[in-house]
Structures are given as structure tokens and as C-alpha cells.
């Protein structure tokens, strides 16, 4: 049995798989329910223990992982009534695997440090499919000694773990990473729309572009939706995508940096989110492009 006691908050598409790997690697695990109890009940059958509040989890954990949607949720989990800090103890480590606002992360880390608690940012790359296989990529912002403590646990669910710098660095890098990937997805959606509008074979678009400089990791997932109406390869919501690029916009403003490409990407994501729904996946932005161009989809 491993010595570190682990807590996990956020049993969504990614989190439930991460927690499953942790408990299967013999770490004592405590979990909490949010709206859907199904993932929690499955984990408890595998050996996890349910707690009712973050404070209770903190009292019974050495390391707590958080994997939720927004910085506001992270702040409430950490500092709210019955939050982690209400049950904190010296040496507790909080690992924020959310894609959060870097400024909020840095501020929260300084706040908890005064009570002997360490907060690091550890956002994720790849998709729920890799999470299920235990092959996520994790980028971590924090000091070397904290990295040494949390790495063995993260190896339960991660294939690659990158120490990228001080606290906040990982969330900044994740937002830049998502800018590149979401930008490529937006281009693929519009390219597929152009093909449809010009009566060009979308199958040939995929075949030719996947063999040259136009290829990207986003091309196949977008074209899976375009050609097959399936989203198995990229289950990342438009709501999260829009939120991430909003956080990046605010971070660039704080550093007085300009971007020519980010504003149109934000507009693209906002229009798609409003059109097809915030819970729709990024490849489904193609449907919004089709509607905007008044093209009848086959």
C-alpha cells in the first residue's frame, strides 16, 4: 500500500479516469460527488472512500487533486466555506489539474502558502481516451521538492510529465498550447466548410491535407465529425474552449502583449458555442460554419 493519502475533486470525463488509475495503483483515495454520483460509486467499489466536503477531504489527505472547469470553481473548492483550507494541515499539497486562469493560480498559491499548504498547477493535455488508457500529458508549475512528491502519483495516469517552471507557468503554457490546437481546429472546420460550399470532396480534402504541410493533430478529429458525425477523437467542449481563450486574452492583456490571431479565434468559438451549445464538442463547430454559410449538410 502506498503511503501518500490522495484526495480527488472533479470526477468528469478526465477526472474519473485519473482517479480510477490512482486507486488501482493502491493509493488510499477519497472522492466527492458533485451532480453525477455514478463515477463516485464506481470508484468506491474499487476501494475509494467518499467524503462530503473538501474540508473533510483535506483532513484525510496528503495530496489533493482538483480537476474542474473554471478558476472560480477552484477558488471556491480551496478557500470557500468547508473548502480545503478549512481542513488543511501543514504540508498539504493541492494539485490543480484544471485549465485555470494563471493570475488566479498565482494569487491562490500565495494565499495558501501562509498556512503551510502548497498549491501547484498541473493542467492536462490529450483527451478522455488517453485518460482512460493512463496516457495523459501533464505540465507542472511548482518547486522541485513538490514535484518529487507528486510525480509518483501522477505516473498512475500520465505518460509524460513536464516540469515547466514556477507556479503559474503550467497554466500559461496550457493556454498557449490550447491556442495552437484550437486555432488548428477552427481552420479545419472552415476548410471543410469551404469544400462543401465549393462542391469539393471532403474525403479528398482529408486524404490530401493529411499527407502534407496542412496536416495537424486537429484535422482528423474535426473531419471525423464532418464525414461520420462522430466525436470520439476530440471530446473537448466549446464552452471550455471559449473559456480558455478568454483566460488567455486576459493574461495577454496583463502582460501588455498583442495578438492578431487570438481575437478572431475567440469570435469563432463564441459564435459556435452560442450556435450549437456550450456542451457540444469542438469539432461540432463545423455545424455552425455550415449554418452561417447557409449550406445544406448532406
mmCIF file of C-alpha atoms in Angstrom, residues 178-279:
data_model
loop_
_atom_site.group_PDB
_atom_site.id
_atom_site.type_symbol
_atom_site.label_atom_id
_atom_site.label_comp_id
_atom_site.label_asym_id
_atom_site.label_seq_id
_atom_site.Cartn_x
_atom_site.Cartn_y
_atom_site.Cartn_z
ATOM 1 C CA UNK A 178 -4.768 25.330 -26.491
ATOM 2 C CA UNK A 179 -4.439 28.448 -28.650
ATOM 3 C CA UNK A 180 -2.405 26.417 -31.154
ATOM 4 C CA UNK A 181 -4.690 23.382 -31.091
ATOM 5 C CA UNK A 182 -8.000 25.279 -31.136
ATOM 6 C CA UNK A 183 -6.709 27.536 -33.892
ATOM 7 C CA UNK A 184 -5.936 24.465 -35.988
ATOM 8 C CA UNK A 185 -9.396 23.038 -35.249
ATOM 9 C CA UNK A 186 -11.055 26.288 -36.320
ATOM 10 C CA UNK A 187 -9.085 26.311 -39.572
ATOM 11 C CA UNK A 188 -10.049 22.682 -40.261
ATOM 12 C CA UNK A 189 -13.732 23.463 -39.659
ATOM 13 C CA UNK A 190 -13.659 26.393 -42.052
ATOM 14 C CA UNK A 191 -11.654 24.433 -44.642
ATOM 15 C CA UNK A 192 -14.256 21.651 -44.585
ATOM 16 C CA UNK A 193 -16.973 24.297 -44.951
ATOM 17 C CA UNK A 194 -15.171 25.804 -47.949
ATOM 18 C CA UNK A 195 -15.016 22.385 -49.576
ATOM 19 C CA UNK A 196 -18.736 21.855 -49.001
ATOM 20 C CA UNK A 197 -19.576 25.287 -50.389
ATOM 21 C CA UNK A 198 -17.387 24.792 -53.480
ATOM 22 C CA UNK A 199 -18.702 21.272 -54.120
ATOM 23 C CA UNK A 200 -15.271 19.721 -53.479
ATOM 24 C CA UNK A 201 -14.926 16.242 -51.988
ATOM 25 C CA UNK A 202 -14.373 16.463 -48.236
ATOM 26 C CA UNK A 203 -12.983 12.923 -48.280
ATOM 27 C CA UNK A 204 -10.304 14.085 -50.715
ATOM 28 C CA UNK A 205 -9.679 17.160 -48.555
ATOM 29 C CA UNK A 206 -8.800 14.877 -45.650
ATOM 30 C CA UNK A 207 -6.820 12.459 -47.801
ATOM 31 C CA UNK A 208 -4.647 15.143 -49.374
ATOM 32 C CA UNK A 209 -4.221 17.506 -46.414
ATOM 33 C CA UNK A 210 -3.310 14.689 -44.030
ATOM 34 C CA UNK A 211 -0.297 13.877 -46.224
ATOM 35 C CA UNK A 212 1.290 17.318 -46.313
ATOM 36 C CA UNK A 213 2.023 20.557 -44.512
ATOM 37 C CA UNK A 214 -1.680 21.221 -43.918
ATOM 38 C CA UNK A 215 -1.910 18.261 -41.560
ATOM 39 C CA UNK A 216 -2.300 18.761 -37.818
ATOM 40 C CA UNK A 217 -3.410 16.801 -34.788
ATOM 41 C CA UNK A 218 -6.785 18.556 -35.103
ATOM 42 C CA UNK A 219 -7.520 17.688 -38.727
ATOM 43 C CA UNK A 220 -8.605 14.067 -38.222
ATOM 44 C CA UNK A 221 -10.830 14.780 -35.177
ATOM 45 C CA UNK A 222 -12.638 17.596 -36.982
ATOM 46 C CA UNK A 223 -13.050 15.550 -40.158
ATOM 47 C CA UNK A 224 -14.362 12.623 -38.107
ATOM 48 C CA UNK A 225 -17.352 14.822 -37.289
ATOM 49 C CA UNK A 226 -17.604 16.273 -40.789
ATOM 50 C CA UNK A 227 -17.597 12.884 -42.523
ATOM 51 C CA UNK A 228 -19.001 10.466 -39.929
ATOM 52 C CA UNK A 229 -20.902 12.630 -37.407
ATOM 53 C CA UNK A 230 -18.810 11.119 -34.634
ATOM 54 C CA UNK A 231 -16.702 12.872 -31.962
ATOM 55 C CA UNK A 232 -14.720 10.050 -30.401
ATOM 56 C CA UNK A 233 -11.297 11.630 -31.029
ATOM 57 C CA UNK A 234 -11.782 15.092 -29.515
ATOM 58 C CA UNK A 235 -14.215 15.307 -26.602
ATOM 59 C CA UNK A 236 -13.463 18.873 -25.567
ATOM 60 C CA UNK A 237 -16.406 21.213 -25.162
ATOM 61 C CA UNK A 238 -16.872 24.529 -26.914
ATOM 62 C CA UNK A 239 -17.700 26.071 -23.542
ATOM 63 C CA UNK A 240 -14.292 25.102 -22.183
ATOM 64 C CA UNK A 241 -12.585 26.174 -25.401
ATOM 65 C CA UNK A 242 -14.149 29.648 -25.262
ATOM 66 C CA UNK A 243 -13.291 29.950 -21.560
ATOM 67 C CA UNK A 244 -9.648 29.003 -22.138
ATOM 68 C CA UNK A 245 -9.170 31.564 -24.889
ATOM 69 C CA UNK A 246 -10.849 34.209 -22.726
ATOM 70 C CA UNK A 247 -8.359 33.433 -19.963
ATOM 71 C CA UNK A 248 -5.520 33.713 -22.493
ATOM 72 C CA UNK A 249 -6.836 37.075 -23.708
ATOM 73 C CA UNK A 250 -6.911 38.401 -20.147
ATOM 74 C CA UNK A 251 -3.405 37.060 -19.462
ATOM 75 C CA UNK A 252 -2.002 38.687 -22.597
ATOM 76 C CA UNK A 253 -3.604 41.970 -21.562
ATOM 77 C CA UNK A 254 -1.937 41.714 -18.143
ATOM 78 C CA UNK A 255 1.445 41.334 -19.867
ATOM 79 C CA UNK A 256 0.596 44.075 -22.406
ATOM 80 C CA UNK A 257 1.051 41.625 -25.278
ATOM 81 C CA UNK A 258 -0.811 41.809 -28.577
ATOM 82 C CA UNK A 259 -2.162 39.004 -30.761
ATOM 83 C CA UNK A 260 -3.618 39.314 -34.249
ATOM 84 C CA UNK A 261 -4.908 35.727 -34.365
ATOM 85 C CA UNK A 262 -6.479 35.329 -30.927
ATOM 86 C CA UNK A 263 -9.403 37.794 -31.337
ATOM 87 C CA UNK A 264 -10.849 36.077 -34.435
ATOM 88 C CA UNK A 265 -10.399 32.685 -32.770
ATOM 89 C CA UNK A 266 -12.335 33.940 -29.740
ATOM 90 C CA UNK A 267 -15.075 35.233 -32.036
ATOM 91 C CA UNK A 268 -15.202 31.889 -33.857
ATOM 92 C CA UNK A 269 -15.536 29.934 -30.606
ATOM 93 C CA UNK A 270 -18.121 32.289 -29.129
ATOM 94 C CA UNK A 271 -20.303 32.100 -32.230
ATOM 95 C CA UNK A 272 -20.025 28.312 -32.350
ATOM 96 C CA UNK A 273 -20.763 27.959 -28.622
ATOM 97 C CA UNK A 274 -23.840 30.162 -28.889
ATOM 98 C CA UNK A 275 -24.999 28.354 -32.032
ATOM 99 C CA UNK A 276 -24.539 24.648 -31.241
ATOM 100 C CA UNK A 277 -24.267 24.770 -27.435
ATOM 101 C CA UNK A 278 -21.517 25.016 -24.852
ATOM 102 C CA UNK A 279 -21.544 21.256 -24.196
#
